[in-house]
Amino acid sequence: MSLFRHNILPRLRLLRTALSRRFVYADVVAMAQEYGLDYRDLSADVEPFGFVLSVAKGIPPDPPDFPALIGPPEGFTPPGAPARFNSEPSVGRFLGQLVFFSHAQTVVELGCFGGWASAHMALALKSAGRGGRLYCVDYIQEYLDVMLANLRRHGLGDLVTPVRGMSLEPAVLAALPTRIDVIFLDTSHAFPGTRDEILAYAPRLSPGGFLVLHDSVGASGVRRSVRDVASRFKVLTFATEQSNGVAVLQPR
Ligand SMILES: C[S@@+](CC[C@H](N)C(=O)[O-])C[C@H]1O[C@@H](n2cnc3c(N)ncnc32)[C@H](O)[C@@H]1O
């Protein structure tokens, strides 16, 4: 019964939504309620339209064609590692567009795996032509090596600084900038680790900066972490194609 309620039912609903091409917002809220979440966790306290306006500064130029230039996520997976660790395509595109349209210059990804999302953010920095740097953190050296090779393959290697270690290690925190425009948090997905990462990194956001969490619908540790800190942030959560979800946090 619990499997049906928490897994199958929301997926059936998203499938119906995808087939009927309806706006998914109401479905996401219904799914949140089934998970027992606070309304705020998913419905957010910022309107999507207001969010878009805050991201798009002035009349936006065309963003890069991310899918055409980066290709499918499978090509980024480190040998022997699970391909499902790569973010969904909509997440890569969203991060690229966020970095591009928000004029971000300093970007940090916590948990980079093979560099699939990293490539979108690095391409956005390069295409925006404002300079900029992407810092990619992972505690597995082999993943950092694969990420760097993948970014070089796309002509993006010069924009990235790999940082090896755990996200909350003092040496890692010391190696990262203290003013960050976009943070993409995609590490253990556990509670309280994710909550502690939010609290450690959010004070580094530049004014108007964004902290993005993947799996804010699908991973219980991320859901719980966002719920725990929600009173301190404006939160906007999007549905993604595999119903994992992405949440964007901005300090109040
Ligand atoms: C889901 S994968 C990241 C996927 C990648 N962000 C993407 O969008 O394609 C999670 C990654 O986080 C790393 N990781 C997990 N916990 C970590 C931590 N506390 N500090 C640094 N890296 C961590 C793992 O080694 C793994 O590569």
PDB file of C-alpha atoms and ligand atoms in Angstrom:
ATOM      1  CA  MET A   1       0.000   0.000   0.000  1.00  0.00           C
ATOM      2  CA  SER A   2       2.762   2.388   0.965  1.00  0.00           C
ATOM      3  CA  LEU A   3       4.732   1.488  -2.193  1.00  0.00           C
ATOM      4  CA  PHE A   4       1.627   2.232  -4.258  1.00  0.00           C
ATOM      5  CA  ARG A   5       0.913   5.527  -2.517  1.00  0.00           C
ATOM      6  CA  HIS A   6       4.462   6.864  -2.459  1.00  0.00           C
ATOM      7  CA  ASN A   7       5.864   5.511  -5.687  1.00  0.00           C
ATOM      8  CA  ILE A   8       3.394   4.199  -8.194  1.00  0.00           C
ATOM      9  CA  LEU A   9       0.561   6.691  -7.748  1.00  0.00           C
ATOM     10  CA  PRO A  10       2.716   9.833  -8.203  1.00  0.00           C
ATOM     11  CA  ARG A  11       4.405   8.289 -11.239  1.00  0.00           C
ATOM     12  CA  LEU A  12       1.049   7.417 -12.802  1.00  0.00           C
ATOM     13  CA  ARG A  13      -0.069  10.969 -12.206  1.00  0.00           C
ATOM     14  CA  LEU A  14       3.062  12.416 -13.817  1.00  0.00           C
ATOM     15  CA  LEU A  15       2.666  10.034 -16.754  1.00  0.00           C
ATOM     16  CA  ARG A  16      -0.912  11.189 -17.258  1.00  0.00           C
ATOM     17  CA  THR A  17       0.288  14.781 -17.028  1.00  0.00           C
ATOM     18  CA  ALA A  18       3.046  14.191 -19.562  1.00  0.00           C
ATOM     19  CA  LEU A  19       0.663  12.487 -21.980  1.00  0.00           C
ATOM     20  CA  SER A  20      -1.963  15.180 -21.668  1.00  0.00           C
ATOM     21  CA  ARG A  21       0.740  17.952 -21.720  1.00  0.00           C
ATOM     22  CA  ARG A  22      -0.985  19.652 -18.794  1.00  0.00           C
ATOM     23  CA  PHE A  23       0.781  22.045 -16.451  1.00  0.00           C
ATOM     24  CA  VAL A  24       2.163  19.848 -13.664  1.00  0.00           C
ATOM     25  CA  TYR A  25       2.118  22.276 -10.751  1.00  0.00           C
ATOM     26  CA  ALA A  26      -1.083  20.959  -9.175  1.00  0.00           C
ATOM     27  CA  ASP A  27       0.155  17.405  -9.509  1.00  0.00           C
ATOM     28  CA  VAL A  28       3.391  18.221  -7.738  1.00  0.00           C
ATOM     29  CA  VAL A  29       1.504  19.810  -4.869  1.00  0.00           C
ATOM     30  CA  ALA A  30      -0.781  16.760  -4.620  1.00  0.00           C
ATOM     31  CA  MET A  31       2.256  14.515  -4.574  1.00  0.00           C
ATOM     32  CA  ALA A  32       3.807  16.614  -1.821  1.00  0.00           C
ATOM     33  CA  GLN A  33       0.710  16.249   0.276  1.00  0.00           C
ATOM     34  CA  GLU A  34       0.823  12.493  -0.176  1.00  0.00           C
ATOM     35  CA  TYR A  35       4.393  12.552   1.098  1.00  0.00           C
ATOM     36  CA  GLY A  36       3.169  14.484   4.127  1.00  0.00           C
ATOM     37  CA  LEU A  37       5.168  17.574   3.236  1.00  0.00           C
ATOM     38  CA  ASP A  38       4.454  21.130   4.255  1.00  0.00           C
ATOM     39  CA  TYR A  39       2.660  22.918   1.457  1.00  0.00           C
ATOM     40  CA  ARG A  40       5.529  25.372   1.249  1.00  0.00           C
ATOM     41  CA  ASP A  41       8.045  22.679   0.352  1.00  0.00           C
ATOM     42  CA  LEU A  42       6.639  22.262  -3.092  1.00  0.00           C
ATOM     43  CA  SER A  43       4.248  25.069  -3.819  1.00  0.00           C
ATOM     44  CA  ALA A  44       6.871  27.588  -2.747  1.00  0.00           C
ATOM     45  CA  ASP A  45       6.532  31.190  -1.705  1.00  0.00           C
ATOM     46  CA  VAL A  46       7.715  32.700  -4.959  1.00  0.00           C
ATOM     47  CA  GLU A  47       5.702  32.670  -8.147  1.00  0.00           C
ATOM     48  CA  PRO A  48       7.360  30.937 -11.101  1.00  0.00           C
ATOM     49  CA  PHE A  49       6.808  34.041 -13.235  1.00  0.00           C
ATOM     50  CA  GLY A  50       8.451  36.260 -10.626  1.00  0.00           C
ATOM     51  CA  PHE A  51      11.303  33.801 -10.448  1.00  0.00           C
ATOM     52  CA  VAL A  52      11.841  33.932 -14.205  1.00  0.00           C
ATOM     53  CA  LEU A  53      11.807  37.736 -14.134  1.00  0.00           C
ATOM     54  CA  SER A  54      14.396  37.767 -11.358  1.00  0.00           C
ATOM     55  CA  VAL A  55      16.624  35.467 -13.388  1.00  0.00           C
ATOM     56  CA  ALA A  56      16.291  37.078 -16.811  1.00  0.00           C
ATOM     57  CA  LYS A  57      18.007  40.443 -16.515  1.00  0.00           C
ATOM     58  CA  GLY A  58      16.891  42.778 -19.288  1.00  0.00           C
ATOM     59  CA  ILE A  59      16.089  41.357 -22.708  1.00  0.00           C
ATOM     60  CA  PRO A  60      17.754  37.958 -22.727  1.00  0.00           C
ATOM     61  CA  PRO A  61      19.883  36.807 -25.647  1.00  0.00           C
ATOM     62  CA  ASP A  62      19.399  33.270 -26.914  1.00  0.00           C
ATOM     63  CA  PRO A  63      20.919  30.654 -24.612  1.00  0.00           C
ATOM     64  CA  PRO A  64      23.144  27.953 -26.098  1.00  0.00           C
ATOM     65  CA  ASP A  65      21.471  24.850 -27.539  1.00  0.00           C
ATOM     66  CA  PHE A  66      22.487  22.661 -24.594  1.00  0.00           C
ATOM     67  CA  PRO A  67      21.205  19.262 -25.851  1.00  0.00           C
ATOM     68  CA  ALA A  68      22.835  19.720 -29.269  1.00  0.00           C
ATOM     69  CA  LEU A  69      26.168  20.898 -27.885  1.00  0.00           C
ATOM     70  CA  ILE A  70      26.504  18.555 -24.902  1.00  0.00           C
ATOM     71  CA  GLY A  71      24.815  15.362 -26.085  1.00  0.00           C
ATOM     72  CA  PRO A  72      23.227  12.643 -23.920  1.00  0.00           C
ATOM     73  CA  PRO A  73      24.138  12.003 -20.264  1.00  0.00           C
ATOM     74  CA  GLU A  74      25.324   8.446 -20.949  1.00  0.00           C
ATOM     75  CA  GLY A  75      28.510   9.808 -22.512  1.00  0.00           C
ATOM     76  CA  PHE A  76      29.457  11.376 -19.171  1.00  0.00           C
ATOM     77  CA  THR A  77      29.104   8.339 -16.880  1.00  0.00           C
ATOM     78  CA  PRO A  78      32.376   7.187 -15.279  1.00  0.00           C
ATOM     79  CA  PRO A  79      33.235   3.557 -16.205  1.00  0.00           C
ATOM     80  CA  GLY A  80      31.401   1.048 -14.001  1.00  0.00           C
ATOM     81  CA  ALA A  81      29.321   3.728 -12.245  1.00  0.00           C
ATOM     82  CA  PRO A  82      25.497   3.858 -12.367  1.00  0.00           C
ATOM     83  CA  ALA A  83      24.179   6.093 -15.175  1.00  0.00           C
ATOM     84  CA  ARG A  84      21.233   7.069 -12.948  1.00  0.00           C
ATOM     85  CA  PHE A  85      23.645   9.282 -10.948  1.00  0.00           C
ATOM     86  CA  ASN A  86      23.577  11.750 -13.870  1.00  0.00           C
ATOM     87  CA  SER A  87      20.914  14.421 -13.449  1.00  0.00           C
ATOM     88  CA  GLU A  88      17.897  14.318 -15.735  1.00  0.00           C
ATOM     89  CA  PRO A  89      18.218  16.290 -19.007  1.00  0.00           C
ATOM     90  CA  SER A  90      15.765  18.959 -17.801  1.00  0.00           C
ATOM     91  CA  VAL A  91      17.973  19.549 -14.752  1.00  0.00           C
ATOM     92  CA  GLY A  92      21.071  20.075 -16.889  1.00  0.00           C
ATOM     93  CA  ARG A  93      19.193  22.474 -19.153  1.00  0.00           C
ATOM     94  CA  PHE A  94      17.669  24.313 -16.189  1.00  0.00           C
ATOM     95  CA  LEU A  95      21.071  24.806 -14.530  1.00  0.00           C
ATOM     96  CA  GLY A  96      22.608  25.992 -17.789  1.00  0.00           C
ATOM     97  CA  GLN A  97      19.805  28.485 -18.344  1.00  0.00           C
ATOM     98  CA  LEU A  98      19.929  29.680 -14.738  1.00  0.00           C
ATOM     99  CA  VAL A  99      23.673  30.362 -14.960  1.00  0.00           C
ATOM    100  CA  PHE A 100      23.326  31.961 -18.402  1.00  0.00           C
ATOM    101  CA  PHE A 101      20.349  34.234 -17.727  1.00  0.00           C
ATOM    102  CA  SER A 102      21.306  35.232 -14.195  1.00  0.00           C
ATOM    103  CA  HIS A 103      24.730  36.431 -15.398  1.00  0.00           C
ATOM    104  CA  ALA A 104      26.392  34.167 -12.848  1.00  0.00           C
ATOM    105  CA  GLN A 105      30.172  34.234 -12.811  1.00  0.00           C
ATOM    106  CA  THR A 106      31.093  32.090  -9.830  1.00  0.00           C
ATOM    107  CA  VAL A 107      29.429  28.683  -9.724  1.00  0.00           C
ATOM    108  CA  VAL A 108      29.989  25.758  -7.341  1.00  0.00           C
ATOM    109  CA  GLU A 109      28.758  22.211  -7.883  1.00  0.00           C
ATOM    110  CA  LEU A 110      28.861  19.935  -4.849  1.00  0.00           C
ATOM    111  CA  GLY A 111      28.903  16.330  -6.114  1.00  0.00           C
ATOM    112  CA  CYS A 112      29.847  16.494  -9.795  1.00  0.00           C
ATOM    113  CA  PHE A 113      30.069  12.772 -10.736  1.00  0.00           C
ATOM    114  CA  GLY A 114      31.032  12.604 -14.467  1.00  0.00           C
ATOM    115  CA  GLY A 115      30.368  16.268 -15.161  1.00  0.00           C
ATOM    116  CA  TRP A 116      27.012  16.098 -16.960  1.00  0.00           C
ATOM    117  CA  ALA A 117      25.462  19.028 -15.084  1.00  0.00           C
ATOM    118  CA  SER A 118      28.902  20.672 -14.857  1.00  0.00           C
ATOM    119  CA  ALA A 119      29.111  20.771 -18.670  1.00  0.00           C
ATOM    120  CA  HIS A 120      25.815  22.689 -18.905  1.00  0.00           C
ATOM    121  CA  MET A 121      26.925  25.264 -16.344  1.00  0.00           C
ATOM    122  CA  ALA A 122      30.402  25.633 -17.897  1.00  0.00           C
ATOM    123  CA  LEU A 123      28.881  26.045 -21.372  1.00  0.00           C
ATOM    124  CA  ALA A 124      26.582  28.730 -19.978  1.00  0.00           C
ATOM    125  CA  LEU A 125      29.557  30.601 -18.485  1.00  0.00           C
ATOM    126  CA  LYS A 126      31.475  30.359 -21.755  1.00  0.00           C
ATOM    127  CA  SER A 127      28.520  31.401 -23.939  1.00  0.00           C
ATOM    128  CA  ALA A 128      27.668  34.367 -21.712  1.00  0.00           C
ATOM    129  CA  GLY A 129      31.190  35.625 -22.369  1.00  0.00           C
ATOM    130  CA  ARG A 130      31.562  37.404 -19.031  1.00  0.00           C
ATOM    131  CA  GLY A 131      34.410  35.298 -17.733  1.00  0.00           C
ATOM    132  CA  GLY A 132      33.558  33.076 -14.824  1.00  0.00           C
ATOM    133  CA  ARG A 133      34.596  29.900 -13.114  1.00  0.00           C
ATOM    134  CA  LEU A 134      32.976  26.626 -12.120  1.00  0.00           C
ATOM    135  CA  TYR A 135      34.262  24.788  -9.039  1.00  0.00           C
ATOM    136  CA  CYS A 136      33.425  21.063  -9.047  1.00  0.00           C
ATOM    137  CA  VAL A 137      33.614  19.166  -5.744  1.00  0.00           C
ATOM    138  CA  ASP A 138      33.615  15.387  -5.370  1.00  0.00           C
ATOM    139  CA  TYR A 139      35.288  13.086  -2.875  1.00  0.00           C
ATOM    140  CA  ILE A 140      36.071  10.475  -5.545  1.00  0.00           C
ATOM    141  CA  GLN A 141      39.193  11.360  -7.541  1.00  0.00           C
ATOM    142  CA  GLU A 142      38.226   9.094 -10.439  1.00  0.00           C
ATOM    143  CA  TYR A 143      34.950  11.010 -10.890  1.00  0.00           C
ATOM    144  CA  LEU A 144      36.823  14.332 -10.902  1.00  0.00           C
ATOM    145  CA  ASP A 145      39.189  12.949 -13.568  1.00  0.00           C
ATOM    146  CA  VAL A 146      36.264  11.815 -15.733  1.00  0.00           C
ATOM    147  CA  MET A 147      34.477  15.152 -15.220  1.00  0.00           C
ATOM    148  CA  LEU A 148      37.592  17.046 -16.351  1.00  0.00           C
ATOM    149  CA  ALA A 149      38.091  14.791 -19.387  1.00  0.00           C
ATOM    150  CA  ASN A 150      34.422  15.239 -20.358  1.00  0.00           C
ATOM    151  CA  LEU A 151      34.623  19.020 -20.039  1.00  0.00           C
ATOM    152  CA  ARG A 152      37.867  19.123 -22.066  1.00  0.00           C
ATOM    153  CA  ARG A 153      36.176  17.021 -24.759  1.00  0.00           C
ATOM    154  CA  HIS A 154      33.615  19.836 -25.043  1.00  0.00           C
ATOM    155  CA  GLY A 155      36.202  22.618 -25.003  1.00  0.00           C
ATOM    156  CA  LEU A 156      35.201  23.645 -21.466  1.00  0.00           C
ATOM    157  CA  GLY A 157      38.151  22.358 -19.407  1.00  0.00           C
ATOM    158  CA  ASP A 158      39.673  25.821 -18.880  1.00  0.00           C
ATOM    159  CA  LEU A 159      36.620  27.036 -16.991  1.00  0.00           C
ATOM    160  CA  VAL A 160      36.616  24.405 -14.247  1.00  0.00           C
ATOM    161  CA  THR A 161      38.527  23.984 -10.992  1.00  0.00           C
ATOM    162  CA  PRO A 162      38.211  20.453  -9.527  1.00  0.00           C
ATOM    163  CA  VAL A 163      38.217  20.222  -5.728  1.00  0.00           C
ATOM    164  CA  ARG A 164      38.625  16.821  -4.125  1.00  0.00           C
ATOM    165  CA  GLY A 165      37.045  16.098  -0.745  1.00  0.00           C
ATOM    166  CA  MET A 166      33.824  15.985   1.246  1.00  0.00           C
ATOM    167  CA  SER A 167      31.629  19.033   0.917  1.00  0.00           C
ATOM    168  CA  LEU A 168      31.804  19.978   4.608  1.00  0.00           C
ATOM    169  CA  GLU A 169      35.532  19.344   5.084  1.00  0.00           C
ATOM    170  CA  PRO A 170      37.364  22.496   6.217  1.00  0.00           C
ATOM    171  CA  ALA A 171      39.936  22.092   3.401  1.00  0.00           C
ATOM    172  CA  VAL A 172      37.155  21.989   0.801  1.00  0.00           C
ATOM    173  CA  LEU A 173      35.374  24.989   2.262  1.00  0.00           C
ATOM    174  CA  ALA A 174      38.713  26.850   2.280  1.00  0.00           C
ATOM    175  CA  ALA A 175      39.359  25.984  -1.392  1.00  0.00           C
ATOM    176  CA  LEU A 176      36.037  27.462  -2.540  1.00  0.00           C
ATOM    177  CA  PRO A 177      35.113  31.117  -3.075  1.00  0.00           C
ATOM    178  CA  THR A 178      33.294  32.983  -0.331  1.00  0.00           C
ATOM    179  CA  ARG A 179      30.947  34.728  -2.809  1.00  0.00           C
ATOM    180  CA  ILE A 180      29.064  32.341  -5.090  1.00  0.00           C
ATOM    181  CA  ASP A 181      26.335  33.188  -7.627  1.00  0.00           C
ATOM    182  CA  VAL A 182      24.933  29.683  -8.188  1.00  0.00           C
ATOM    183  CA  ILE A 183      25.430  26.627  -5.962  1.00  0.00           C
ATOM    184  CA  PHE A 184      24.251  23.226  -7.218  1.00  0.00           C
ATOM    185  CA  LEU A 185      24.005  20.799  -4.291  1.00  0.00           C
ATOM    186  CA  ASP A 186      23.820  17.166  -5.419  1.00  0.00           C
ATOM    187  CA  THR A 187      25.799  14.999  -2.976  1.00  0.00           C
ATOM    188  CA  SER A 188      24.624  12.384  -0.436  1.00  0.00           C
ATOM    189  CA  HIS A 189      20.903  13.280  -0.527  1.00  0.00           C
ATOM    190  CA  ALA A 190      20.859  12.330   3.171  1.00  0.00           C
ATOM    191  CA  PHE A 191      19.499  14.078   6.239  1.00  0.00           C
ATOM    192  CA  PRO A 192      21.046  15.854   8.167  1.00  0.00           C
ATOM    193  CA  GLY A 193      24.021  16.055   5.774  1.00  0.00           C
ATOM    194  CA  THR A 194      22.105  17.949   3.088  1.00  0.00           C
ATOM    195  CA  ARG A 195      20.630  20.355   5.626  1.00  0.00           C
ATOM    196  CA  ASP A 196      24.110  21.020   7.024  1.00  0.00           C
ATOM    197  CA  GLU A 197      25.429  21.675   3.514  1.00  0.00           C
ATOM    198  CA  ILE A 198      22.624  24.176   2.871  1.00  0.00           C
ATOM    199  CA  LEU A 199      23.404  25.970   6.121  1.00  0.00           C
ATOM    200  CA  ALA A 200      27.178  25.962   5.478  1.00  0.00           C
ATOM    201  CA  TYR A 201      26.998  27.197   1.875  1.00  0.00           C
ATOM    202  CA  ALA A 202      23.980  29.522   1.744  1.00  0.00           C
ATOM    203  CA  PRO A 203      25.830  32.321   3.607  1.00  0.00           C
ATOM    204  CA  ARG A 204      28.271  32.357   0.678  1.00  0.00           C
ATOM    205  CA  LEU A 205      25.580  33.246  -1.863  1.00  0.00           C
ATOM    206  CA  SER A 206      26.049  36.631  -3.473  1.00  0.00           C
ATOM    207  CA  PRO A 207      23.023  38.967  -3.251  1.00  0.00           C
ATOM    208  CA  GLY A 208      20.361  37.480  -5.539  1.00  0.00           C
ATOM    209  CA  GLY A 209      22.292  34.193  -5.834  1.00  0.00           C
ATOM    210  CA  PHE A 210      20.636  30.776  -6.102  1.00  0.00           C
ATOM    211  CA  LEU A 211      21.132  27.510  -4.234  1.00  0.00           C
ATOM    212  CA  VAL A 212      19.749  24.604  -6.276  1.00  0.00           C
ATOM    213  CA  LEU A 213      19.088  21.115  -4.910  1.00  0.00           C
ATOM    214  CA  HIS A 214      18.431  18.084  -7.054  1.00  0.00           C
ATOM    215  CA  ASP A 215      16.030  15.309  -5.941  1.00  0.00           C
ATOM    216  CA  SER A 216      14.043  17.642  -3.719  1.00  0.00           C
ATOM    217  CA  VAL A 217      10.907  15.608  -4.515  1.00  0.00           C
ATOM    218  CA  GLY A 218      12.263  12.083  -4.926  1.00  0.00           C
ATOM    219  CA  ALA A 219      14.842  11.812  -2.104  1.00  0.00           C
ATOM    220  CA  SER A 220      13.469  11.803   1.439  1.00  0.00           C
ATOM    221  CA  GLY A 221      16.707  13.201   2.912  1.00  0.00           C
ATOM    222  CA  VAL A 222      16.594  16.216   0.576  1.00  0.00           C
ATOM    223  CA  ARG A 223      12.860  16.748   1.181  1.00  0.00           C
ATOM    224  CA  ARG A 224      13.404  16.705   4.910  1.00  0.00           C
ATOM    225  CA  SER A 225      16.408  19.036   4.666  1.00  0.00           C
ATOM    226  CA  VAL A 226      14.479  21.606   2.616  1.00  0.00           C
ATOM    227  CA  ARG A 227      11.542  21.403   5.017  1.00  0.00           C
ATOM    228  CA  ASP A 228      13.912  21.937   7.939  1.00  0.00           C
ATOM    229  CA  VAL A 229      15.343  25.204   6.568  1.00  0.00           C
ATOM    230  CA  ALA A 230      12.319  26.445   4.604  1.00  0.00           C
ATOM    231  CA  SER A 231      11.510  29.296   6.997  1.00  0.00           C
ATOM    232  CA  ARG A 232      14.849  30.946   6.148  1.00  0.00           C
ATOM    233  CA  PHE A 233      14.511  30.772   2.357  1.00  0.00           C
ATOM    234  CA  LYS A 234      12.234  31.518  -0.523  1.00  0.00           C
ATOM    235  CA  VAL A 235      11.724  28.100  -2.093  1.00  0.00           C
ATOM    236  CA  LEU A 236      10.571  27.169  -5.567  1.00  0.00           C
ATOM    237  CA  THR A 237      10.375  23.524  -6.584  1.00  0.00           C
ATOM    238  CA  PHE A 238      10.024  22.221 -10.128  1.00  0.00           C
ATOM    239  CA  ALA A 239       8.929  18.809 -11.294  1.00  0.00           C
ATOM    240  CA  THR A 240      11.418  16.946 -13.479  1.00  0.00           C
ATOM    241  CA  GLU A 241      10.817  14.179 -16.006  1.00  0.00           C
ATOM    242  CA  GLN A 242      11.747  11.319 -13.674  1.00  0.00           C
ATOM    243  CA  SER A 243       9.850  13.004 -10.813  1.00  0.00           C
ATOM    244  CA  ASN A 244      13.040  13.657  -8.825  1.00  0.00           C
ATOM    245  CA  GLY A 245      12.439  17.400  -8.647  1.00  0.00           C
ATOM    246  CA  VAL A 246      14.640  20.461  -8.337  1.00  0.00           C
ATOM    247  CA  ALA A 247      14.348  23.101  -5.613  1.00  0.00           C
ATOM    248  CA  VAL A 248      15.739  26.616  -5.863  1.00  0.00           C
ATOM    249  CA  LEU A 249      16.461  28.416  -2.595  1.00  0.00           C
ATOM    250  CA  GLN A 250      17.151  32.091  -2.030  1.00  0.00           C
ATOM    251  CA  PRO A 251      17.821  33.498   1.435  1.00  0.00           C
ATOM    252  CA  ARG A 252      15.043  35.734   2.723  1.00  0.00           C
TER     253      ARG A 252
HETATM  254  C1  LIG B   1      24.136  12.095  -7.937  1.00  0.00           C
HETATM  255  S1  LIG B   1      25.839  12.226  -8.173  1.00  0.00           S
HETATM  256  C2  LIG B   1      26.026  13.850  -8.846  1.00  0.00           C
HETATM  257  C3  LIG B   1      25.523  13.989 -10.245  1.00  0.00           C
HETATM  258  C4  LIG B   1      25.921  15.273 -10.932  1.00  0.00           C
HETATM  259  N1  LIG B   1      25.730  16.440 -10.084  1.00  0.00           N
HETATM  260  C5  LIG B   1      25.081  15.468 -12.182  1.00  0.00           C
HETATM  261  O1  LIG B   1      24.180  16.312 -12.173  1.00  0.00           O
HETATM  262  O2  LIG B   1      25.290  14.770 -13.153  1.00  0.00           O
HETATM  263  C6  LIG B   1      26.424  12.466  -6.516  1.00  0.00           C
HETATM  264  C7  LIG B   1      27.926  12.696  -6.440  1.00  0.00           C
HETATM  265  O3  LIG B   1      28.209  13.265  -5.167  1.00  0.00           O
HETATM  266  C8  LIG B   1      29.394  12.711  -4.664  1.00  0.00           C
HETATM  267  N2  LIG B   1      29.293  12.893  -3.207  1.00  0.00           N
HETATM  268  C9  LIG B   1      28.436  12.279  -2.358  1.00  0.00           C
HETATM  269  N3  LIG B   1      28.541  12.787  -1.127  1.00  0.00           N
HETATM  270  C10 LIG B   1      29.493  13.768  -1.199  1.00  0.00           C
HETATM  271  C11 LIG B   1      30.034  14.701  -0.278  1.00  0.00           C
HETATM  272  N4  LIG B   1      29.589  14.751   0.993  1.00  0.00           N
HETATM  273  N5  LIG B   1      30.988  15.534  -0.677  1.00  0.00           N
HETATM  274  C12 LIG B   1      31.421  15.516  -1.968  1.00  0.00           C
HETATM  275  N6  LIG B   1      30.927  14.687  -2.900  1.00  0.00           N
HETATM  276  C13 LIG B   1      29.963  13.829  -2.527  1.00  0.00           C
HETATM  277  C14 LIG B   1      29.415  11.287  -5.190  1.00  0.00           C
HETATM  278  O4  LIG B   1      30.731  10.778  -5.276  1.00  0.00           O
HETATM  279  C15 LIG B   1      28.768  11.440  -6.561  1.00  0.00           C
HETATM  280  O5  LIG B   1      29.729  11.635  -7.555  1.00  0.00           O
END
